[in-house]
CSV table of C-alpha atoms and ligand atoms in Angstrom, one decimal:
chain,number,residue,atom,x,y,z
A,1,MET,CA,46.9,227.5,-6.5
A,2,ARG,CA,48.6,225.1,-4.4
A,3,SER,CA,47.7,221.3,-4.9
A,4,ALA,CA,45.7,219.0,-2.5
A,5,GLY,CA,48.8,216.8,-1.8
A,6,SER,CA,51.1,219.6,-1.4
A,7,ALA,CA,48.6,221.4,1.2
A,8,LEU,CA,48.8,217.5,3.0
A,9,ALA,CA,52.2,217.1,3.2
A,10,VAL,CA,52.9,220.7,4.1
A,11,ALA,CA,49.5,220.2,7.1
A,12,ILE,CA,51.7,216.4,7.9
A,13,LEU,CA,55.4,218.4,8.4
A,14,LEU,CA,53.5,221.2,10.9
A,15,ILE,CA,52.0,218.4,12.5
A,16,ALA,CA,55.3,216.5,13.0
A,17,ARG,CA,57.6,219.4,14.0
A,18,ARG,CA,54.3,220.5,16.6
A,19,VAL,CA,54.9,217.0,18.1
A,20,SER,CA,58.6,216.3,17.8
A,21,ALA,CA,61.1,217.1,20.9
A,22,LEU,CA,62.8,220.3,21.6
A,23,ASP,CA,66.4,218.7,20.4
A,24,ASN,CA,68.7,222.1,21.6
A,25,GLY,CA,71.6,219.7,22.2
A,26,VAL,CA,71.3,218.8,26.1
A,27,ALA,CA,69.2,215.7,27.7
A,28,ARG,CA,68.8,213.5,25.0
A,29,LEU,CA,68.7,210.7,27.5
A,30,PRO,CA,66.9,210.5,31.3
A,31,VAL,CA,68.9,213.0,33.9
A,32,LEU,CA,70.6,210.8,36.5
A,33,GLY,CA,71.2,212.8,39.4
A,34,TYR,CA,69.7,213.5,43.4
A,35,ASN,CA,67.8,216.1,44.9
A,36,ALA,CA,67.5,216.8,48.2
A,37,TRP,CA,63.9,217.2,48.6
A,38,ASN,CA,62.2,214.0,49.3
A,39,ALA,CA,64.4,213.5,52.2
A,40,PHE,CA,64.8,217.2,53.5
A,41,GLN,CA,62.7,219.0,52.0
A,42,CYS,CA,63.9,223.1,53.1
A,43,ASN,CA,66.1,222.0,55.7
A,44,VAL,CA,69.5,221.5,53.2
A,45,ASP,CA,72.4,223.4,53.5
A,46,GLU,CA,76.0,223.3,51.7
A,47,ASP,CA,77.3,221.1,54.5
A,48,LEU,CA,74.5,218.7,53.3
A,49,ILE,CA,74.7,219.0,49.7
A,50,LEU,CA,78.4,218.0,49.8
A,51,GLN,CA,78.2,215.4,52.3
A,52,THR,CA,75.6,213.7,49.8
A,53,ALA,CA,78.1,214.4,46.6
A,54,ASN,CA,81.5,212.9,48.7
A,55,GLN,CA,78.6,210.0,49.3
A,56,MET,CA,77.3,209.7,45.7
A,57,VAL,CA,81.0,209.0,44.9
A,58,ALA,CA,82.2,207.1,47.8
A,59,LEU,CA,79.4,204.8,47.1
A,60,GLY,CA,79.9,204.1,43.4
A,61,LEU,CA,76.5,206.6,42.3
A,62,LYS,CA,78.7,208.5,40.5
A,63,ASP,CA,80.6,205.9,38.9
A,64,ALA,CA,77.0,204.2,38.0
A,65,GLY,CA,76.1,207.7,36.1
A,66,TYR,CA,74.2,210.1,38.8
A,67,ASN,CA,75.9,212.7,37.6
A,68,PHE,CA,73.5,215.7,38.6
A,69,ILE,CA,73.1,217.4,42.1
A,70,ASN,CA,69.9,219.4,42.0
A,71,LEU,CA,68.9,221.8,44.5
A,72,ASP,CA,65.1,222.1,45.3
A,73,ASP,CA,63.1,225.0,46.5
A,74,CYS,CA,64.2,227.2,50.0
A,75,TRP,CA,67.7,227.9,48.9
A,76,ALA,CA,67.0,231.6,48.3
A,77,LEU,CA,66.2,234.6,50.8
A,78,LYS,CA,62.8,235.6,50.7
A,79,ASN,CA,63.0,238.6,48.9
A,80,ARG,CA,65.2,239.7,46.2
A,81,SER,CA,68.1,242.5,46.3
A,82,ASP,CA,67.8,245.7,45.5
A,83,THR,CA,68.7,245.4,42.2
A,84,GLY,CA,66.2,242.7,41.5
A,85,ASP,CA,68.0,239.3,41.7
A,86,LEU,CA,67.5,236.7,43.4
A,87,VAL,CA,69.8,235.9,46.8
A,88,PRO,CA,71.7,232.7,48.2
A,89,ASP,CA,70.7,232.1,51.5
A,90,PRO,CA,74.1,233.3,52.9
A,91,ALA,CA,73.3,230.6,56.3
A,92,LYS,CA,72.7,227.8,54.2
A,93,PHE,CA,74.8,228.6,51.6
A,94,PRO,CA,78.0,231.0,52.5
A,95,ASP,CA,79.7,230.6,49.5
A,96,GLY,CA,76.6,231.7,47.3
A,97,ILE,CA,75.6,228.7,44.8
A,98,SER,CA,78.2,229.6,42.4
A,99,GLY,CA,80.6,228.5,44.9
A,100,LEU,CA,78.7,225.1,45.4
A,101,VAL,CA,78.4,224.8,42.1
A,102,THR,CA,82.3,224.9,41.7
A,103,LYS,CA,82.7,222.4,44.8
A,104,LEU,CA,80.4,220.0,43.1
A,105,ALA,CA,82.3,220.6,39.2
A,106,ALA,CA,85.2,219.4,41.5
A,107,LEU,CA,83.9,216.1,42.3
A,108,GLY,CA,82.7,215.6,38.7
A,109,PHE,CA,78.9,216.9,39.3
A,110,LYS,CA,76.7,219.5,37.5
A,111,THR,CA,74.1,221.1,39.6
A,112,GLY,CA,70.6,221.9,38.9
A,113,ILE,CA,68.2,224.6,40.6
A,114,TYR,CA,64.8,225.2,41.6
A,115,SER,CA,62.4,228.3,40.7
A,116,ASP,CA,59.0,228.8,39.8
A,117,SER,CA,56.6,230.5,37.3
A,118,GLY,CA,54.5,232.1,39.3
A,119,TRP,CA,55.3,235.0,42.2
A,120,PHE,CA,56.4,232.9,44.7
A,121,THR,CA,57.2,229.3,45.0
A,122,CYS,CA,55.6,226.9,46.4
A,123,ALA,CA,57.3,227.4,49.9
A,124,GLY,CA,57.0,230.7,49.4
A,125,TYR,CA,60.1,232.1,48.1
A,126,PRO,CA,60.6,234.6,45.4
A,127,GLY,CA,59.3,232.9,41.7
A,128,SER,CA,60.7,234.0,38.9
A,129,TRP,CA,57.6,235.2,36.8
A,130,ALA,CA,58.5,239.0,35.2
A,131,ASN,CA,62.2,238.2,36.2
A,132,GLU,CA,62.6,235.0,33.9
A,133,LYS,CA,65.5,236.2,31.8
A,134,ARG,CA,67.1,238.0,34.5
A,135,ASP,CA,67.0,234.5,37.0
A,136,LEU,CA,68.4,232.6,34.2
A,137,GLU,CA,71.6,234.8,33.1
A,138,LEU,CA,72.2,234.5,37.1
A,139,PHE,CA,71.8,230.8,37.2
A,140,ASN,CA,74.0,231.0,33.8
A,141,GLU,CA,76.5,232.6,35.6
A,142,TRP,CA,76.8,230.7,38.3
A,143,GLY,CA,77.5,227.5,36.2
A,144,ILE,CA,73.8,225.9,36.4
A,145,SER,CA,73.0,222.8,34.3
A,146,LEU,CA,68.9,222.2,34.9
A,147,LEU,CA,66.6,224.2,36.1
A,148,LYS,CA,63.4,222.9,38.0
A,149,TYR,CA,60.2,224.8,37.4
A,150,ASP,CA,57.4,224.8,39.3
A,151,ASN,CA,53.6,225.8,39.2
A,152,CYS,CA,52.9,227.5,42.6
A,153,ASN,CA,51.4,231.1,42.9
A,154,ILE,CA,50.0,231.7,39.9
A,155,PRO,CA,49.2,235.6,39.3
A,156,PHE,CA,45.9,236.4,37.8
A,157,ASP,CA,44.8,236.1,34.4
A,158,ASN,CA,44.5,239.8,33.7
A,159,ILE,CA,48.2,239.5,34.1
A,160,THR,CA,49.5,236.8,32.6
A,161,ARG,CA,46.9,236.4,29.7
A,162,GLN,CA,48.5,233.3,29.2
A,163,ASN,CA,47.7,229.6,29.9
A,164,GLU,CA,50.7,227.5,31.5
A,165,ILE,CA,52.0,227.0,28.1
A,166,GLY,CA,52.5,230.6,27.7
A,167,ARG,CA,54.5,230.8,30.8
A,168,TYR,CA,56.6,228.2,30.6
A,169,GLN,CA,57.3,229.5,27.2
A,170,VAL,CA,58.7,232.6,28.2
A,171,MET,CA,61.2,230.4,30.3
A,172,GLN,CA,61.9,228.5,27.4
A,173,LYS,CA,62.9,231.3,25.7
A,174,ALA,CA,65.1,232.8,28.3
A,175,ILE,CA,67.1,229.8,28.7
A,176,ALA,CA,67.6,229.6,24.8
A,177,ASP,CA,68.6,233.4,24.7
A,178,VAL,CA,71.0,232.9,27.4
A,179,ALA,CA,72.5,230.0,25.9
A,180,GLU,CA,72.8,232.1,22.6
A,181,GLU,CA,74.4,235.0,24.1
A,182,SER,CA,76.9,233.5,26.5
A,183,GLY,CA,77.7,230.6,24.2
A,184,LYS,CA,77.5,227.9,26.6
A,185,PRO,CA,75.0,224.6,26.1
A,186,PRO,CA,71.4,225.3,27.2
A,187,ILE,CA,70.0,224.8,30.4
A,188,ILE,CA,68.2,221.7,30.7
A,189,PHE,CA,64.7,222.7,31.3
A,190,SER,CA,62.4,220.2,34.0
A,191,LEU,CA,58.9,221.1,34.1
A,192,CYS,CA,57.3,220.7,37.2
A,193,GLU,CA,53.4,221.1,37.0
A,194,TRP,CA,52.1,218.0,38.0
A,195,GLY,CA,50.7,217.1,35.2
A,196,TRP,CA,48.2,219.7,34.9
A,197,GLN,CA,46.7,220.6,31.4
A,198,GLN,CA,47.7,217.6,29.2
A,199,VAL,CA,51.5,218.6,29.5
A,200,TRP,CA,52.4,215.2,27.9
A,201,LEU,CA,50.8,216.6,24.9
A,202,TRP,CA,53.5,219.6,24.7
A,203,GLY,CA,55.6,219.3,26.9
A,204,LYS,CA,58.5,217.9,24.2
A,205,THR,CA,58.0,221.3,22.6
A,206,ILE,CA,59.2,223.6,25.6
A,207,GLY,CA,61.4,221.4,27.7
A,208,GLN,CA,63.1,217.8,28.4
A,209,SER,CA,61.0,216.5,30.9
A,210,TRP,CA,57.6,217.2,32.3
A,211,ARG,CA,56.2,215.6,35.9
A,212,THR,CA,52.9,213.9,35.0
A,213,THR,CA,51.5,213.6,38.8
A,214,GLY,CA,51.4,215.2,42.2
A,215,ASP,CA,54.4,214.6,44.6
A,216,ILE,CA,54.9,211.3,45.5
A,217,SER,CA,55.4,210.0,48.6
A,218,PRO,CA,57.0,206.4,50.2
A,219,GLN,CA,54.0,204.6,49.8
A,220,TRP,CA,53.1,201.7,47.6
A,221,SER,CA,49.6,203.4,47.4
A,222,SER,CA,51.8,206.5,45.4
A,223,LEU,CA,54.2,204.5,43.7
A,224,ALA,CA,51.4,202.5,42.1
A,225,SER,CA,49.0,205.6,41.3
A,226,ILE,CA,52.0,207.2,39.1
A,227,ILE,CA,52.4,203.8,37.8
A,228,ASN,CA,48.7,203.5,36.8
A,229,PHE,CA,48.5,207.4,35.5
A,230,ASN,CA,51.5,206.9,33.4
A,231,SER,CA,51.1,203.6,31.6
A,232,PHE,CA,48.3,205.4,29.7
A,233,ILE,CA,50.8,208.3,28.3
A,234,THR,CA,54.0,205.8,27.9
A,235,MET,CA,53.9,207.0,24.1
A,236,ALA,CA,54.9,210.8,25.0
A,237,THR,CA,58.1,209.7,25.7
A,238,ASP,CA,61.5,209.3,23.5
A,239,PHE,CA,64.7,211.2,23.2
A,240,TYR,CA,65.0,214.9,24.2
A,241,GLY,CA,61.6,214.9,26.2
A,242,ARG,CA,60.0,212.6,28.4
A,243,ASN,CA,57.5,211.9,31.3
A,244,ASP,CA,58.8,212.6,34.8
A,245,MET,CA,57.4,210.5,37.4
A,246,ASP,CA,58.6,212.4,40.5
A,247,MET,CA,62.2,211.5,42.1
A,248,LEU,CA,62.8,208.5,43.2
A,249,GLN,CA,62.2,207.5,47.0
A,250,LEU,CA,64.0,204.2,47.5
A,251,GLY,CA,64.9,203.9,51.2
A,252,ASN,CA,62.3,206.6,52.4
A,253,GLY,CA,59.6,205.6,54.5
A,254,ASP,CA,58.0,202.2,54.9
A,255,LEU,CA,58.6,200.7,51.0
A,256,THR,CA,60.0,196.9,51.2
A,257,ILE,CA,63.0,195.9,49.2
A,258,ASP,CA,60.3,194.3,46.8
A,259,GLU,CA,58.4,197.6,46.0
A,260,ALA,CA,61.6,199.7,46.2
A,261,LYS,CA,63.1,197.0,43.3
A,262,ALA,CA,59.7,197.7,41.5
A,263,HIS,CA,59.9,201.5,41.8
A,264,PHE,CA,63.1,201.8,40.5
A,265,THR,CA,62.3,198.9,37.7
A,266,ALA,CA,59.5,200.9,36.5
A,267,TRP,CA,61.0,204.4,36.8
A,268,ALA,CA,64.2,203.5,34.7
A,269,LEU,CA,62.5,201.3,32.4
A,270,MET,CA,59.7,203.9,31.5
A,271,LYS,CA,62.7,206.4,30.6
A,272,SER,CA,61.6,208.6,33.7
A,273,THR,CA,64.4,211.0,35.0
A,274,LEU,CA,66.4,208.8,38.2
A,275,LEU,CA,67.0,211.5,41.0
A,276,ILE,CA,67.7,209.9,43.8
A,277,GLY,CA,65.9,211.4,47.0
A,278,THR,CA,67.1,209.9,50.1
A,279,ASP,CA,69.5,210.6,52.8
A,280,MET,CA,72.8,209.5,51.4
A,281,ARG,CA,74.9,209.6,55.3
A,282,ASN,CA,72.8,206.4,56.2
A,283,VAL,CA,71.3,205.2,53.2
A,284,SER,CA,71.1,201.2,53.2
A,285,GLN,CA,73.3,199.1,51.1
A,286,ASP,CA,70.5,196.8,49.5
A,287,VAL,CA,69.1,200.6,48.1
A,288,VAL,CA,72.4,201.4,46.8
A,289,ASP,CA,72.6,197.6,44.8
A,290,ILE,CA,68.9,198.5,43.5
A,291,LEU,CA,70.2,202.1,42.2
A,292,THR,CA,73.4,200.8,40.8
A,293,ASN,CA,72.0,198.0,39.2
A,294,SER,CA,73.9,198.4,35.7
A,295,GLU,CA,71.3,196.1,33.6
A,296,ILE,CA,68.4,198.3,34.3
A,297,LEU,CA,70.6,201.3,34.4
A,298,ALA,CA,71.8,200.5,30.7
A,299,ILE,CA,68.1,200.7,29.0
A,300,ASN,CA,67.2,203.4,31.1
A,301,GLN,CA,70.1,205.4,29.2
A,302,ASP,CA,69.6,203.1,25.9
A,303,PRO,CA,71.8,205.5,23.2
A,304,VAL,CA,70.0,203.8,20.4
A,305,VAL,CA,66.1,203.4,21.8
A,306,GLY,CA,64.6,206.3,23.3
A,307,THR,CA,61.0,204.9,24.0
A,308,SER,CA,59.0,203.8,27.5
A,309,ILE,CA,57.6,200.6,27.9
A,310,SER,CA,54.2,200.0,27.5
A,311,PRO,CA,51.5,197.8,29.2
A,312,PHE,CA,50.7,194.8,26.3
A,313,ARG,CA,48.2,193.3,29.5
A,314,TRP,CA,46.7,195.2,32.3
A,315,GLY,CA,46.4,191.7,34.0
A,316,PHE,CA,44.7,192.0,37.3
A,317,ASN,CA,42.1,194.0,35.8
A,318,PRO,CA,40.4,194.0,32.3
A,319,ASP,CA,42.7,196.0,30.2
A,320,TRP,CA,43.3,199.9,29.7
A,321,THR,CA,41.1,200.0,33.6
A,322,SER,CA,42.5,202.9,35.2
A,323,ASP,CA,43.4,201.6,38.9
A,324,SER,CA,45.0,203.7,40.7
A,325,LEU,CA,45.9,200.9,43.4
A,326,HIS,CA,46.2,197.8,40.9
A,327,PRO,CA,48.3,199.5,37.3
A,328,ALA,CA,48.9,197.2,34.6
A,329,GLN,CA,51.0,194.4,35.4
A,330,TYR,CA,52.3,193.3,31.7
A,331,TRP,CA,55.3,195.8,30.1
A,332,SER,CA,57.3,195.9,27.2
A,333,GLY,CA,59.7,197.7,24.6
A,334,PRO,CA,62.3,197.7,22.5
A,335,THR,CA,65.8,198.1,23.5
A,336,GLN,CA,69.0,197.9,21.9
A,337,ASP,CA,69.5,194.1,23.2
A,338,GLY,CA,66.6,192.9,22.5
A,339,VAL,CA,63.2,193.1,24.1
A,340,VAL,CA,62.9,194.2,27.8
A,341,PHE,CA,59.6,193.2,29.8
A,342,MET,CA,58.4,194.5,33.3
A,343,LEU,CA,56.0,191.9,35.4
A,344,VAL,CA,54.4,193.8,38.5
A,345,ASN,CA,52.8,191.6,40.8
A,346,VAL,CA,50.0,194.5,42.1
A,347,ALA,CA,48.1,192.0,44.4
A,348,ASP,CA,49.1,191.9,47.9
A,349,SER,CA,49.7,188.4,48.4
A,350,PRO,CA,52.8,186.3,45.7
A,351,ALA,CA,51.5,185.4,42.4
A,352,THR,CA,52.0,183.4,39.2
A,353,LEU,CA,52.9,185.9,36.4
A,354,SER,CA,52.7,184.2,32.9
A,355,PHE,CA,52.7,185.5,29.2
A,356,ASN,CA,52.6,184.5,25.9
A,357,LEU,CA,55.7,186.1,24.0
A,358,THR,CA,53.9,187.3,21.2
A,359,GLU,CA,51.6,189.4,23.5
A,360,SER,CA,54.5,191.4,23.1
A,361,PRO,CA,54.5,193.3,19.5
A,362,TRP,CA,58.2,193.1,19.5
A,363,ILE,CA,58.6,189.4,19.6
A,364,ARG,CA,58.4,187.7,16.3
A,365,ALA,CA,56.4,184.5,16.0
A,366,GLY,CA,57.7,181.2,15.2
A,367,ARG,CA,61.1,182.6,16.9
A,368,GLN,CA,62.4,181.9,20.4
A,369,TYR,CA,64.5,183.6,22.7
A,370,SER,CA,66.8,183.5,25.5
A,371,VAL,CA,66.1,184.8,28.8
A,372,ARG,CA,67.7,187.4,30.7
A,373,ASP,CA,66.9,187.9,34.2
A,374,LEU,CA,67.9,191.5,35.1
A,375,TRP,CA,67.6,191.3,38.9
A,376,SER,CA,69.1,187.8,39.9
A,377,HIS,CA,71.7,188.7,36.9
A,378,THR,CA,71.4,185.2,35.6
A,379,ASP,CA,70.6,183.6,32.7
A,380,GLU,CA,67.4,181.9,32.3
A,381,GLY,CA,67.2,179.7,29.2
A,382,ILE,CA,65.4,179.8,26.5
A,383,ALA,CA,61.8,180.6,26.3
A,384,VAL,CA,59.4,179.0,23.8
A,385,ARG,CA,56.1,180.6,23.3
A,386,SER,CA,55.8,181.8,27.0
A,387,PHE,CA,57.0,182.5,30.1
A,388,SER,CA,56.2,181.8,33.5
A,389,ARG,CA,57.5,182.9,37.4
A,390,ASP,CA,56.1,181.9,40.0
A,391,ASP,CA,56.1,183.2,43.5
A,392,VAL,CA,56.5,186.6,43.1
A,393,PRO,CA,56.5,188.6,46.0
A,394,PRO,CA,53.4,191.3,46.7
A,395,HIS,CA,54.0,194.6,44.7
A,396,GLY,CA,57.0,192.6,43.7
A,397,VAL,CA,58.8,193.0,40.1
A,398,VAL,CA,60.3,190.9,37.3
A,399,ALA,CA,62.5,192.1,34.6
A,400,LEU,CA,63.5,190.6,31.9
A,401,LEU,CA,66.0,191.0,28.6
A,402,LEU,CA,64.3,188.5,25.7
A,403,LYS,CA,66.8,188.1,22.9
A,404,ASP,CA,66.1,186.5,19.5
A,405,ALA,CA,67.7,182.6,19.4
A,406,GLY,CA,66.8,181.6,16.1
A,407,ASP,CA,63.5,179.3,14.8
A,408,GLU,CA,61.2,177.8,17.3
A,409,PRO,CA,61.9,173.9,17.4
A,410,ASP,CA,59.7,172.3,14.2
A,411,ALA,CA,56.6,171.2,14.2
A,412,LEU,CA,55.6,173.0,17.7
A,413,MET,CA,51.7,172.6,18.1
A,414,PRO,CA,49.7,174.0,18.2
A,415,GLN,CA,50.7,175.9,14.9
A,416,CYS,CA,50.4,179.6,16.2
A,417,ALA,CA,50.6,180.6,19.3
A,418,VAL,CA,48.1,183.0,18.9
A,419,TRP,CA,44.7,181.8,17.1
A,420,TYR,CA,43.0,184.7,16.1
A,421,GLN,CA,42.7,185.0,12.0
A,422,CYS,CA,45.7,182.3,11.8
A,423,VAL,CA,44.5,180.0,9.0
A,424,THR,CA,46.4,177.3,6.6
A,425,GLN,CA,46.8,178.3,2.7
A,426,ASP,CA,43.4,176.7,2.1
A,427,GLY,CA,41.5,179.2,4.6
A,428,ILE,CA,41.2,176.5,7.2
A,429,HIS,CA,40.8,177.3,10.7
A,430,VAL,CA,42.8,174.3,12.5
A,431,GLY,CA,42.9,175.5,16.2
A,432,GLY,CA,42.3,177.1,18.6
B,1,GAL,C1,56.2,220.7,44.2
B,1,GAL,C2,57.2,220.0,43.7
B,1,GAL,C3,58.3,219.2,44.8
B,1,GAL,C4,59.1,220.1,45.3
B,1,GAL,C5,58.2,221.2,46.2
B,1,GAL,C6,59.0,222.3,46.4
B,1,GAL,O1,55.4,221.5,43.9
B,1,GAL,O2,55.7,219.0,42.9
B,1,GAL,O3,58.4,218.3,43.7
B,1,GAL,O4,59.6,221.0,44.5
B,1,GAL,O5,57.0,221.8,45.1
B,1,GAL,O6,57.9,223.6,47.4
């Protein structure tokens, strides 16, 4: 009979295997690229996509790392071919998707495509249900590198005999089988089922990213609610598997520059996939400057630390309060270069945002830190014990990288920045 100890070891191993990310060699880091849905919905064609790609090169976005161009819904005809294949709409894509992939590759881009795990896509085009392997073979033949897989128009239960996990696993298997048969790398699998069924608990066993919410819109209320929701599930994100906070709305709607900066900072530091979603033919320089902030992008693409920032204090609300208009304000996380902080002013008027350094678990007590401002790109001197920033604009953000700068000054009072449980060697509580 197996000992209790070894049974426990097996159980721990199984749990560890169940929750560990699907490392099939692709998308260790967040995907950076473009998706036309937020700006154009179904109104896309090859000309638009190629103009977009050329603009991405001309504006320096390709060089900044945005190297995927992803098609969304509406690229196909409404009916499959006589032999059962998906057919690219020839009016939109005269050279087919494979022709587009070749042209994008010549500009240095990989191509992503969209399908659905039901009968039809959300816009009513054919879905991949019961055609998973066939469709994957076609995508692979066309040279596709990423599949966004949606959740509309699901067949009845007596047909699927599956829950969502099961429907997405069928496509996962098709991806693995096609990779093995073709000898090409697996297609990156981007789950889009809007956070149903607690996807953050199992998405990482099936794909490399998973949407956590319904569709983003270009208003602060939408951004705030996505930040709020994701603030409670940051632990799900790491290398090879991440919460996808949805495509970027920078440049769209009525977002202010401060809101756009907060949007980009939160998405990047929470290690979301970053897909630009604005019309690149008339994007403003301000938006391009935000999207190409190399100090923020470097953290999103950190090759050593794959985890997300997390809130250490909610600020506007008591800790762990869910408030879709007023998410957590004080966030931090480790990076390969130091501890990154994000402060968000969720109020509608300017505010002072302050914190004690050791509120963040990654800061060492008794040490001082150099402060780098990741938006002004300036060094802000040395922080001892605390940091404060006045006049953070409404919905504005502060992003800081703190690096250890040695012991804090001698004889600093009080002896402990946080007095709770802090005592002399004799057990005397002298402060607080
Ligand atoms: C939604 C999805 C959007 C977009 C749209 C296309 O379900 O969340 O991101 O892909 O379908 O119809």
